[in-house]
Amino acid sequence: MKIFIASAFSKDNKGGNLAGVCLYGEGLNAQQKQAIAKELGLSETVYISGGEKELFKLEYFTPAEEVPLCGHATIAAFVVMQDKLTLKKKYSIETKSGILGISLDGTSVFMEQNSPEFYEVLTKSDVMGCFSSDVTSDVLPIEIGSTGLRDIMLPVKSLAALDAMEPDFEAISEVSRRFGAVGIHAFALEGGRIVCRNFAPLYDIPEESATGTSNCVLACYLWKNNVLRQSEYVFEQGYSLGSPSEITVRLNTAGEDIEGVSVGGCGYVVDERVVDV
């Protein structure tokens, strides 16, 4: 079976985050999908089926297990379909996190997310040991949020501290398991930039170069905490992996309420592989 490799959230047609894309997933069972994802070894592989009445079904697998949603793999899926098929401007996707809208804006693909929800506020002691030193900022809370996947938002003191972070993957996995989160999304605000690092070792993703769902949560978190309130955020990620990425998040707000959130970016097809099933 042919699997496409595409990069999502690339910056200037470079970098980004790779995902496997299978255009015809109907004939595969869950065990086959999991085996292919493990063989590819990418953070996520997405399987596409349907397409009738502008509705596609998308299923996402890490090398370890199925997950309900993945932002960068969704962007990668539509990057491949734009390259291989003739598409319209708007679609819906059925995922295990619900039915979400997709809009194609030139070379960018934007994906709707679920309305934001926020949960536990953690203490520094909860994440103690996850990194080689205490990098946490005291200005903002360590908080779990979701627009489809639960992530721990970790504010970091500075860009230098973010860059110097040395993760303990076992400790991060334990914290993620304890709080029912995918992982830790660390970020620093400096000089008008928002730079991030994302760690999800519980799902066999030690560090990821671009994360759509996590940055959707981060945009909502910044709005909620009255930091850089704006209708569009641009997040930078992937520098520590040598794969610079740019993720755009748009918020639709009314007063204090967030009524809609979408994430988007550009991408390109990198490779094609044939795998046995």
Coordinates of N, CA, C and O in Angstrom, one line a residue, residues 18 26 29 57 69 73 109 111 122 162 166 177 183 186 208 213 216 222 226 232 236 239 255 273:
L18 N 6.4 16.0 10.2 CA 6.0 15.0 9.3 C 4.9 14.1 9.8 O 4.8 13.8 11.0
E26 N -10.1 2.6 4.0 CA -11.3 1.8 4.2 C -11.0 0.3 4.4 O -11.6 -0.4 5.2
N29 N -7.8 -2.8 8.8 CA -8.3 -2.9 10.1 C -7.4 -2.2 11.1 O -6.3 -1.7 10.7
K57 N -13.7 10.9 6.8 CA -13.4 10.3 8.1 C -11.9 10.1 8.3 O -11.2 9.6 7.4
L69 N -7.4 12.7 17.9 CA -7.3 13.9 17.0 C -5.8 14.2 16.9 O -5.0 14.0 17.8
A73 N -1.3 16.2 11.6 CA -1.6 15.1 10.7 C -2.8 15.4 9.8 O -2.9 15.1 8.6
V109 N -4.1 25.4 5.0 CA -5.2 24.6 5.4 C -5.6 24.9 6.9 O -4.7 24.9 7.7
M111 N -8.1 24.2 10.2 CA -8.9 23.1 10.8 C -9.6 23.7 12.0 O -9.0 24.2 13.0
L122 N -1.9 23.1 37.9 CA -0.9 22.3 38.6 C 0.0 23.2 39.4 O 0.1 24.4 39.2
L162 N 13.9 28.0 27.7 CA 13.1 27.1 26.8 C 14.1 26.3 26.0 O 14.0 25.0 25.9
E166 N 16.2 20.3 29.4 CA 16.6 18.9 29.1 C 15.5 18.0 29.8 O 15.4 17.9 31.0
R177 N 0.4 10.7 32.6 CA -0.5 9.6 32.9 C -1.3 10.0 34.2 O -2.5 9.8 34.2
G183 N 0.6 15.3 27.0 CA 2.0 15.7 27.3 C 2.0 17.1 27.8 O 1.1 17.7 28.3
A186 N 5.4 23.3 26.5 CA 6.1 24.4 27.1 C 6.3 25.6 26.2 O 6.4 25.4 24.9
E208 N 8.0 17.0 19.7 CA 7.4 17.1 18.4 C 7.7 18.5 17.8 O 7.7 19.5 18.6
T213 N -3.1 21.0 17.8 CA -4.0 21.0 18.9 C -3.5 21.7 20.2 O -4.2 22.4 20.8
C216 N -3.6 25.4 19.7 CA -4.9 25.9 19.9 C -5.2 26.1 21.4 O -5.8 27.1 21.7
L222 N -3.8 31.8 26.5 CA -3.4 33.2 26.6 C -4.5 34.2 26.6 O -4.5 35.2 27.3
N226 N -5.7 36.6 29.8 CA -5.5 38.1 29.4 C -4.1 38.4 29.1 O -3.5 39.5 29.5
E232 N -5.6 36.5 16.0 CA -4.7 35.6 15.4 C -3.4 35.5 16.1 O -2.8 36.5 16.3
E236 N 5.8 29.7 17.0 CA 7.0 29.1 16.5 C 7.4 27.8 17.3 O 7.3 27.8 18.5
Y239 N 12.5 24.4 16.7 CA 13.9 24.9 16.5 C 14.9 23.9 17.2 O 16.0 23.6 16.7
G255 N -16.9 39.3 23.5 CA -16.7 39.7 24.9 C -15.5 38.9 25.5 O -14.5 38.8 24.9
R273 N 6.0 6.1 0.2 CA 6.5 4.8 0.6 C 5.5 3.7 0.3 O 4.3 4.0 0.4

